[in-house]
Short mmCIF file of C-alpha atoms in Angstrom, two decimals:
data_model
loop_
_atom_site.label_atom_id
_atom_site.label_comp_id
_atom_site.label_asym_id
_atom_site.label_seq_id
_atom_site.Cartn_x
_atom_site.Cartn_y
_atom_site.Cartn_z
CA MET A 1 -127.10 14.55 -76.56
CA LYS A 2 -124.16 12.17 -76.16
CA PHE A 3 -120.55 13.31 -76.04
CA GLY A 4 -117.58 11.24 -77.12
CA ILE A 5 -113.90 11.52 -77.94
CA PHE A 6 -112.50 10.24 -81.21
CA TYR A 7 -108.96 9.07 -81.95
CA GLU A 8 -106.90 8.95 -85.12
CA LEU A 9 -103.69 8.76 -83.02
CA SER A 10 -101.74 11.23 -85.14
CA VAL A 11 -97.95 11.29 -84.91
CA PRO A 12 -96.46 14.34 -86.65
CA ARG A 13 -92.97 14.23 -88.13
CA PRO A 14 -90.22 13.70 -87.17
CA PHE A 15 -91.27 10.14 -86.32
CA SER A 16 -89.74 8.34 -83.38
CA ARG A 17 -90.76 5.41 -81.25
CA ALA A 18 -90.86 7.76 -78.29
CA ASN A 19 -93.34 10.04 -80.06
CA GLU A 20 -95.60 7.13 -80.95
CA TRP A 21 -95.44 5.95 -77.33
CA LEU A 22 -96.34 9.44 -76.13
CA THR A 23 -99.33 9.74 -78.48
CA TYR A 24 -100.79 6.44 -77.30
CA HIS A 25 -100.22 7.08 -73.61
CA ASN A 26 -101.49 10.65 -73.76
CA ALA A 27 -104.64 9.30 -75.38
CA LEU A 28 -105.10 6.69 -72.65
CA GLU A 29 -104.76 9.39 -69.99
CA GLN A 30 -107.36 11.49 -71.81
CA CYS A 31 -109.70 8.50 -71.87
CA ARG A 32 -109.32 7.98 -68.13
CA VAL A 33 -110.17 11.64 -67.49
CA ALA A 34 -113.09 11.53 -69.93
CA ASP A 35 -114.45 8.52 -68.06
CA GLU A 36 -114.12 10.29 -64.72
CA VAL A 37 -115.83 13.52 -65.82
CA GLY A 38 -118.79 11.96 -67.64
CA PHE A 39 -118.17 11.58 -71.38
CA ASP A 40 -120.16 8.81 -73.05
CA HIS A 41 -117.92 7.27 -75.70
CA VAL A 42 -114.35 6.66 -76.81
CA TRP A 43 -113.97 5.87 -80.52
CA ALA A 44 -110.84 4.70 -82.38
CA VAL A 45 -110.31 4.43 -86.12
CA GLU A 46 -108.64 1.67 -88.09
CA HIS A 47 -106.12 3.10 -90.55
CA HIS A 48 -103.04 1.67 -92.22
CA PHE A 49 -99.96 3.33 -93.76
CA LEU A 50 -101.24 6.88 -93.18
CA GLU A 51 -98.07 8.53 -91.93
CA GLU A 52 -98.62 11.40 -89.51
CA TYR A 53 -102.40 11.39 -89.97
CA SER A 54 -103.20 8.14 -88.16
CA HIS A 55 -100.95 5.57 -86.49
CA CYS A 56 -103.89 3.42 -85.35
CA PRO A 57 -103.91 0.11 -87.27
CA ALA A 58 -105.02 -2.01 -84.29
CA PRO A 59 -107.94 -0.22 -82.58
CA GLU A 60 -109.01 -3.40 -80.81
CA VAL A 61 -105.76 -3.28 -78.82
CA PHE A 62 -106.10 0.40 -77.96
CA LEU A 63 -109.78 0.00 -77.00
CA THR A 64 -109.01 -3.01 -74.82
CA ALA A 65 -106.52 -0.87 -72.91
CA VAL A 66 -109.17 1.84 -72.59
CA ALA A 67 -111.71 -0.68 -71.31
CA ALA A 68 -109.25 -2.00 -68.73
CA GLN A 69 -108.46 1.49 -67.45
CA THR A 70 -112.03 2.86 -67.27
CA GLN A 71 -115.31 1.96 -65.62
CA ARG A 72 -118.23 3.58 -67.41
CA ILE A 73 -117.36 5.12 -70.77
CA ARG A 74 -118.36 3.08 -73.81
CA VAL A 75 -115.66 1.93 -76.25
CA GLY A 76 -116.32 2.11 -79.97
CA HIS A 77 -114.72 0.95 -83.17
CA GLY A 78 -114.87 3.97 -85.42
CA ALA A 79 -114.57 1.79 -87.44
CA VAL A 80 -113.52 -1.76 -88.36
CA VAL A 81 -112.58 -1.89 -92.04
CA CYS A 82 -114.85 -4.42 -93.71
CA VAL A 83 -112.47 -5.43 -96.49
CA PRO A 84 -111.49 -9.14 -96.47
CA GLU A 85 -107.89 -8.39 -97.46
CA MET A 86 -107.65 -6.46 -94.15
CA ASN A 87 -110.09 -8.28 -91.85
CA ASN A 88 -111.93 -11.59 -91.93
CA PRO A 89 -115.50 -11.16 -90.64
CA ILE A 90 -115.13 -14.18 -88.35
CA ARG A 91 -112.15 -12.56 -86.67
CA VAL A 92 -114.02 -9.25 -86.39
CA ALA A 93 -116.93 -10.98 -84.65
CA GLU A 94 -114.59 -12.89 -82.32
CA ARG A 95 -112.45 -9.89 -81.35
CA ALA A 96 -115.47 -7.64 -80.86
CA ALA A 97 -117.24 -10.16 -78.65
CA ALA A 98 -114.12 -10.61 -76.53
CA LEU A 99 -113.80 -6.84 -76.11
CA ASP A 100 -117.47 -6.61 -75.16
CA ILE A 101 -116.87 -9.20 -72.43
CA ILE A 102 -113.73 -7.49 -71.12
CA SER A 103 -115.52 -4.11 -71.02
CA ASN A 104 -118.62 -5.53 -69.25
CA GLY A 105 -120.83 -4.74 -72.23
CA ARG A 106 -119.57 -1.33 -73.31
CA LEU A 107 -118.76 -2.02 -76.97
CA GLU A 108 -120.11 -0.13 -80.00
CA LEU A 109 -119.12 -1.60 -83.38
CA GLY A 110 -118.69 0.83 -86.25
CA THR A 111 -118.12 -0.54 -89.74
CA ALA A 112 -116.43 1.03 -92.77
CA ARG A 113 -115.11 0.15 -96.22
CA SER A 114 -111.88 2.20 -96.16
CA SER A 115 -111.44 5.66 -97.63
CA THR A 116 -107.98 5.97 -99.15
CA TRP A 117 -106.07 4.56 -102.09
CA THR A 118 -103.02 4.25 -99.83
CA GLU A 119 -104.76 1.67 -97.65
CA LEU A 120 -106.69 -0.24 -100.28
CA GLY A 121 -103.68 -0.46 -102.56
CA GLY A 122 -101.42 -1.49 -99.70
CA PHE A 123 -103.58 -4.57 -99.13
CA CYS A 124 -104.14 -5.15 -102.88
CA ALA A 125 -107.90 -4.68 -102.45
CA ASP A 126 -110.20 -3.79 -105.34
CA PRO A 127 -111.95 -0.48 -104.50
CA ASP A 128 -114.94 -1.44 -106.63
CA ASP A 129 -115.60 -4.45 -104.37
CA THR A 130 -115.57 -2.67 -101.01
CA LYS A 131 -119.22 -1.68 -100.81
CA LYS A 132 -120.37 -5.23 -101.55
CA THR A 133 -118.01 -6.73 -99.00
CA TRP A 134 -119.00 -4.13 -96.39
CA ASP A 135 -122.66 -5.07 -96.89
CA GLU A 136 -121.87 -8.75 -96.41
CA PHE A 137 -119.86 -8.10 -93.25
CA CYS A 138 -122.76 -6.11 -91.77
CA ARG A 139 -125.13 -8.99 -92.39
CA VAL A 140 -123.00 -11.89 -91.16
CA ILE A 141 -121.41 -10.41 -88.02
CA PRO A 142 -124.63 -10.01 -85.99
CA GLN A 143 -125.69 -13.51 -86.98
CA MET A 144 -122.35 -14.90 -85.79
CA TRP A 145 -123.02 -13.21 -82.45
CA THR A 146 -126.51 -14.64 -82.01
CA ASP A 147 -126.52 -18.02 -83.79
CA ASP A 148 -124.92 -21.16 -82.37
CA ASP A 149 -124.60 -22.81 -85.77
CA PHE A 150 -123.91 -20.26 -88.49
CA GLY A 151 -122.79 -20.85 -92.06
CA TRP A 152 -122.73 -18.54 -95.06
CA GLU A 153 -122.32 -18.72 -98.81
CA GLY A 154 -122.12 -15.23 -100.21
CA ALA A 155 -120.62 -13.37 -103.12
CA ARG A 156 -117.55 -12.20 -101.19
CA PHE A 157 -117.39 -14.47 -98.13
CA GLU A 158 -118.28 -18.02 -97.22
CA MET A 159 -117.84 -20.34 -94.25
CA PRO A 160 -119.13 -23.77 -93.21
CA ALA A 161 -121.49 -23.94 -90.25
CA ARG A 162 -119.67 -23.21 -87.02
CA ASN A 163 -120.39 -21.76 -83.60
CA VAL A 164 -118.45 -18.47 -83.52
CA ILE A 165 -117.37 -17.89 -79.93
CA PRO A 166 -117.32 -16.11 -77.57
CA LYS A 167 -120.71 -14.43 -77.72
CA PRO A 168 -120.95 -10.75 -76.75
CA PHE A 169 -121.82 -9.72 -73.22
CA GLN A 170 -124.61 -7.43 -74.45
CA GLU A 171 -127.89 -9.01 -75.44
CA PRO A 172 -128.63 -9.62 -78.22
CA HIS A 173 -125.43 -7.91 -79.44
CA PRO A 174 -123.59 -4.55 -79.38
CA PRO A 175 -125.03 -1.60 -81.31
CA MET A 176 -123.73 -1.36 -84.88
CA TRP A 177 -122.83 1.74 -86.88
CA VAL A 178 -121.51 2.89 -90.25
CA THR A 179 -118.90 5.61 -90.57
CA VAL A 180 -120.17 8.26 -92.96
CA THR A 181 -117.72 10.25 -95.07
CA THR A 182 -119.26 10.35 -98.55
CA PRO A 183 -122.74 11.90 -98.91
CA GLY A 184 -125.26 9.11 -99.38
CA THR A 185 -123.59 6.64 -97.02
CA GLU A 186 -126.03 7.73 -94.32
CA LEU A 187 -128.79 6.30 -96.54
CA ASP A 188 -126.95 2.98 -96.71
CA ALA A 189 -126.84 3.04 -92.91
CA ALA A 190 -130.55 3.86 -92.66
CA ALA A 191 -131.58 1.05 -95.00
CA ARG A 192 -129.81 -1.47 -92.76
CA GLY A 193 -130.90 -0.04 -89.39
CA LEU A 194 -127.38 1.03 -88.49
CA GLY A 195 -126.28 4.13 -86.61
CA CYS A 196 -124.84 7.03 -88.59
CA LEU A 197 -121.32 7.75 -87.31
CA GLY A 198 -120.29 10.92 -89.11
CA VAL A 199 -116.55 11.33 -89.62
CA SER A 200 -116.48 14.33 -91.97
CA ALA A 201 -117.50 17.96 -91.81
CA ALA A 202 -120.79 19.34 -93.10
CA PRO A 203 -122.44 22.74 -92.64
CA PHE A 204 -125.57 22.89 -90.49
CA ALA A 205 -127.94 23.12 -93.47
CA GLU A 206 -126.32 20.16 -95.22
CA GLN A 207 -126.32 18.11 -92.01
CA GLU A 208 -129.99 18.86 -91.41
CA ARG A 209 -131.00 17.76 -94.91
CA ARG A 210 -129.05 14.51 -94.68
CA THR A 211 -130.19 13.79 -91.12
CA LYS A 212 -133.87 14.25 -91.96
CA GLU A 213 -133.58 11.81 -94.85
CA TYR A 214 -131.73 9.33 -92.63
CA TYR A 215 -134.53 9.41 -90.02
CA ARG A 216 -137.19 9.08 -92.71
CA ARG A 217 -135.56 5.99 -94.16
CA VAL A 218 -134.44 4.29 -90.96
CA ALA A 219 -138.04 4.38 -89.71
CA ASN A 220 -138.92 1.87 -92.45
CA CYS A 221 -135.70 -0.11 -92.62
CA ASP A 222 -134.96 -3.82 -92.75
CA PRO A 223 -132.30 -4.10 -90.01
CA VAL A 224 -129.33 -6.38 -90.53
CA GLY A 225 -129.03 -6.87 -86.77
CA SER A 226 -131.52 -7.73 -84.05
CA PHE A 227 -132.56 -4.11 -83.47
CA VAL A 228 -132.43 -0.68 -85.05
CA ASN A 229 -129.76 1.77 -83.95
CA ASP A 230 -131.12 5.13 -85.15
CA GLN A 231 -128.55 7.50 -83.70
CA VAL A 232 -126.78 10.21 -85.68
CA HIS A 233 -123.35 11.31 -84.46
CA THR A 234 -121.09 13.94 -85.99
CA LEU A 235 -117.35 14.52 -85.70
CA ASN A 236 -115.92 17.79 -84.40
CA PHE A 237 -112.90 19.38 -82.75
CA LEU A 238 -112.80 20.37 -79.09
CA TYR A 239 -110.86 23.01 -77.29
CA CYS A 240 -112.67 24.68 -74.41
CA HIS A 241 -111.16 27.66 -72.57
CA GLU A 242 -112.65 30.36 -70.35
CA ASP A 243 -111.48 32.96 -72.87
CA TYR A 244 -112.89 32.66 -76.40
CA ARG A 245 -109.89 34.26 -78.09
CA GLN A 246 -107.42 32.05 -76.28
CA ALA A 247 -109.46 29.00 -77.27
CA ALA A 248 -109.41 30.12 -80.90
CA ALA A 249 -105.70 30.89 -80.80
CA LEU A 250 -104.90 27.30 -79.81
CA GLY A 251 -107.77 25.59 -81.59
CA LEU A 252 -107.56 27.10 -85.07
CA PRO A 253 -104.04 25.81 -85.85
CA MET A 254 -105.18 22.32 -84.78
CA VAL A 255 -108.12 22.47 -87.18
CA GLY A 256 -105.95 23.74 -89.99
CA ALA A 257 -103.18 21.19 -89.52
CA PHE A 258 -105.60 18.28 -89.39
CA SER A 259 -107.54 19.50 -92.43
CA MET A 260 -104.36 19.87 -94.47
CA SER A 261 -103.21 16.36 -93.51
CA ASN A 262 -106.67 15.00 -94.29
CA ALA A 263 -106.73 16.68 -97.70
CA HIS A 264 -103.48 15.03 -98.78
CA LEU A 265 -105.00 11.61 -98.10
CA TYR A 266 -108.63 11.86 -99.09
CA PHE A 267 -109.00 14.23 -102.02
CA THR A 268 -107.56 12.05 -104.75
CA ARG A 269 -111.20 11.17 -105.35
CA GLU A 270 -111.97 14.84 -106.02
CA ALA A 271 -109.63 14.80 -109.02
CA TYR A 272 -110.25 11.16 -110.02
CA PRO A 273 -113.67 10.06 -108.72
CA THR A 274 -114.59 6.46 -109.49
CA ARG A 275 -117.82 4.52 -109.47
CA ALA A 276 -117.14 3.20 -105.97
CA TYR A 277 -115.50 6.32 -104.51
CA GLN A 278 -117.29 9.37 -105.83
CA THR A 279 -116.75 13.03 -104.97
CA LEU A 280 -117.26 14.15 -101.38
CA GLY A 281 -119.29 17.09 -102.73
CA ASN A 282 -120.37 19.66 -100.17
CA ALA A 283 -118.76 17.70 -97.33
CA GLY A 284 -115.42 17.90 -99.07
CA ALA A 285 -115.80 21.61 -99.77
CA ALA A 286 -116.64 22.24 -96.13
CA LEU A 287 -113.60 20.33 -94.93
CA ARG A 288 -111.28 22.13 -97.33
CA SER A 289 -112.59 25.49 -96.14
CA ARG A 290 -111.89 24.81 -92.47
CA GLY A 291 -108.93 25.91 -90.47
CA THR A 292 -105.74 27.82 -91.02
CA PRO A 293 -102.29 26.68 -92.12
CA ASN A 294 -100.20 24.77 -89.63
CA GLY A 295 -98.46 27.08 -87.18
CA SER A 296 -99.20 29.54 -84.45
CA ALA A 297 -102.31 31.75 -84.36
CA PRO A 298 -101.88 34.50 -81.78
CA ALA A 299 -104.98 35.85 -80.06
CA ASP A 300 -104.81 39.08 -82.09
CA ASP A 301 -104.64 37.23 -85.42
CA PRO A 302 -107.36 38.47 -87.85
CA SER A 303 -108.65 34.92 -88.36
CA VAL A 304 -109.46 34.76 -84.65
CA ALA A 305 -111.18 38.12 -84.68
CA LYS A 306 -113.42 37.01 -87.57
CA GLY A 307 -114.61 34.03 -85.57
CA LEU A 308 -114.36 30.27 -85.99
CA PRO A 309 -115.69 28.15 -88.84
CA GLU A 310 -119.35 27.21 -88.57
CA GLY A 311 -120.13 24.55 -86.02
CA VAL A 312 -116.58 23.95 -84.75
CA GLY A 313 -116.35 23.00 -81.07
CA ILE A 314 -113.74 25.57 -80.11
CA GLY A 315 -114.40 28.50 -77.79
CA ASP A 316 -115.53 29.42 -74.31
CA PRO A 317 -118.25 27.37 -72.59
CA ASP A 318 -121.11 29.73 -73.53
CA HIS A 319 -120.08 29.68 -77.17
CA LEU A 320 -119.88 25.89 -77.15
CA VAL A 321 -123.34 25.56 -75.59
CA ARG A 322 -124.79 27.75 -78.36
CA THR A 323 -122.93 25.78 -81.03
CA ILE A 324 -124.08 22.40 -79.71
CA ARG A 325 -127.69 23.65 -79.53
CA LYS A 326 -127.45 24.23 -83.28
CA TRP A 327 -126.22 20.68 -83.84
CA GLU A 328 -129.07 19.46 -81.66
CA ASP A 329 -131.55 21.47 -83.73
CA VAL A 330 -130.50 19.76 -86.97
CA GLY A 331 -131.11 16.29 -85.51
CA VAL A 332 -127.67 15.22 -84.28
CA THR A 333 -127.86 12.97 -81.20
CA GLY A 334 -124.14 12.79 -80.43
CA ILE A 335 -120.90 14.69 -81.02
CA ASN A 336 -117.50 13.00 -80.98
CA PHE A 337 -114.50 15.26 -80.53
CA LEU A 338 -110.93 15.23 -81.76
CA LEU A 339 -109.14 16.56 -78.68
CA ASN A 340 -105.64 17.16 -79.98
CA ALA A 341 -105.51 16.45 -83.69
CA MET A 342 -101.91 16.37 -84.93
CA GLU A 343 -100.74 16.55 -81.28
CA MET A 344 -100.42 20.35 -81.28
CA ILE A 345 -101.69 21.23 -77.78
CA PRO A 346 -99.80 20.44 -74.55
CA GLN A 347 -101.33 17.52 -72.65
CA GLU A 348 -102.21 19.49 -69.51
CA GLN A 349 -104.15 22.02 -71.56
CA VAL A 350 -106.00 19.22 -73.34
CA LEU A 351 -107.02 17.76 -69.98
CA ASP A 352 -108.04 21.21 -68.68
CA SER A 353 -110.23 21.62 -71.76
CA LEU A 354 -111.88 18.23 -71.15
CA ARG A 355 -112.61 19.05 -67.53
CA LEU A 356 -113.96 22.53 -68.26
CA PHE A 357 -116.23 21.19 -71.00
CA ALA A 358 -117.54 18.47 -68.68
CA THR A 359 -118.17 20.95 -65.85
CA GLU A 360 -119.69 23.84 -67.80
CA VAL A 361 -121.12 22.45 -71.03
CA ILE A 362 -122.27 18.85 -70.63
CA PRO A 363 -124.68 19.63 -67.74
CA GLN A 364 -126.56 22.03 -70.05
CA PHE A 365 -127.67 19.00 -72.07
CA GLN A 366 -128.71 16.77 -69.16
CA THR A 367 -131.43 16.38 -66.62
CA PRO A 368 -130.23 15.95 -63.00
CA ASP A 369 -131.00 12.23 -63.21
CA GLU A 370 -128.96 11.87 -66.40
CA ARG A 371 -126.04 13.68 -64.79
CA ALA A 372 -126.14 11.34 -61.80
CA ALA A 373 -126.32 8.29 -64.05
CA ARG A 374 -123.22 9.32 -66.01
CA VAL A 375 -120.94 9.07 -63.03
CA GLN A 376 -121.98 5.50 -62.28
CA ALA A 377 -120.94 2.40 -64.21
CA PRO A 378 -124.10 1.33 -66.10
CA THR A 379 -122.95 -2.20 -66.80
CA SER A 380 -123.67 -5.21 -64.64
CA VAL A 381 -121.91 -8.54 -64.31
CA PRO A 382 -123.49 -11.95 -63.87
CA ASP A 383 -123.40 -13.69 -60.53
CA VAL A 384 -121.18 -16.61 -61.52
CA SER A 385 -121.99 -18.45 -58.30
CA SER A 386 -125.64 -18.71 -59.31
CA PRO A 387 -126.90 -21.74 -61.25
CA ASP A 388 -128.87 -19.28 -63.42
CA ALA A 389 -125.82 -17.21 -64.33
CA SER A 390 -125.53 -18.51 -67.86
CA GLU A 391 -126.69 -15.19 -69.30
CA PRO A 392 -125.54 -11.66 -68.40
CA SER A 393 -128.16 -9.21 -67.19
CA THR A 394 -127.11 -6.27 -69.35
CA MET A 395 -128.95 -5.29 -72.51
CA SER A 396 -127.54 -3.40 -75.45
CA ALA A 397 -129.12 -0.06 -76.16
CA GLY A 398 -131.28 -0.27 -79.26
CA THR A 399 -131.03 3.47 -79.35
CA SER A 400 -133.58 6.00 -80.38
CA ARG A 401 -133.81 9.74 -80.26
#
């Protein structure tokens, strides 16, 4: 089981430049602590125009800062929007390769096709084209990384033969993923040999059904890259405290506030589903059912006494171990956590939660050798003084369960 942290970089109203600065710098401090205590990944979204919910339009900048301030933790796009009005695939390949070099081979590249009318409309993009353009991006980017003379004539993108440089540090290239919000996208990921990076809620039974079908299909896929990445990650919240009720009292308002903000942005499709953006189905129902309204939730609140929503990563260490075992049982290989969605928890308490989780929970999912490996930087750098130093010695992880 891999553990990551996931950033939307929310900035609640009232907006100010100071509040945006604080959100970014708090997140960087959290990443440094996560690196020190043994988390595996940092992921950052790409969103545009989504006031309060996400002020993260340039994840490559944020992730470069993370890479410069950490040693071991992997940095992931969660994900690059594969819509040509927002990103040219050549520029995606170039920026990603540069980040992989700067991080000494720690990049994971997630791909997506955007999820909101606010963003697509803001860039004057046709929502009915996004799946086709996403597919083309997924096919051309790994070839740009590995081929010295690459040209393409496709339905949505074309370029004359060129050598796209630099090449990534990892050989043959970084692992690739697809962010999964709508049910069925995990099957698109499986068909292309891409990792399944879940970014929406699903009950255990629903997750198990979808995960089993993903594994069945990815075993017989035609990968778009040089290897198959058959990992399944899910998104969750994290607040770990020695006392279950105190954890719930702080964690439940965070879940509720984030879910309410999310609903305002994403559920237009529930009222007006289209051919390209259909209903979220059970995943949407699960997300709408989570959490409590924004505000305080004292420890004696009835919602706390009834317990937390199914599968949420909030509670004392023993509760979290039991919860993560259930995710493990349904086939999930990694969990990525929102640490302070909507910036509702004081920074020191967020860091205390990270450290407690790393001390008490993560070791329950590791062998002693794995625990030792997590506190060492796994990447290597080439000996540039050697005449044979033209290629780095690191290899990307063509991951498997």
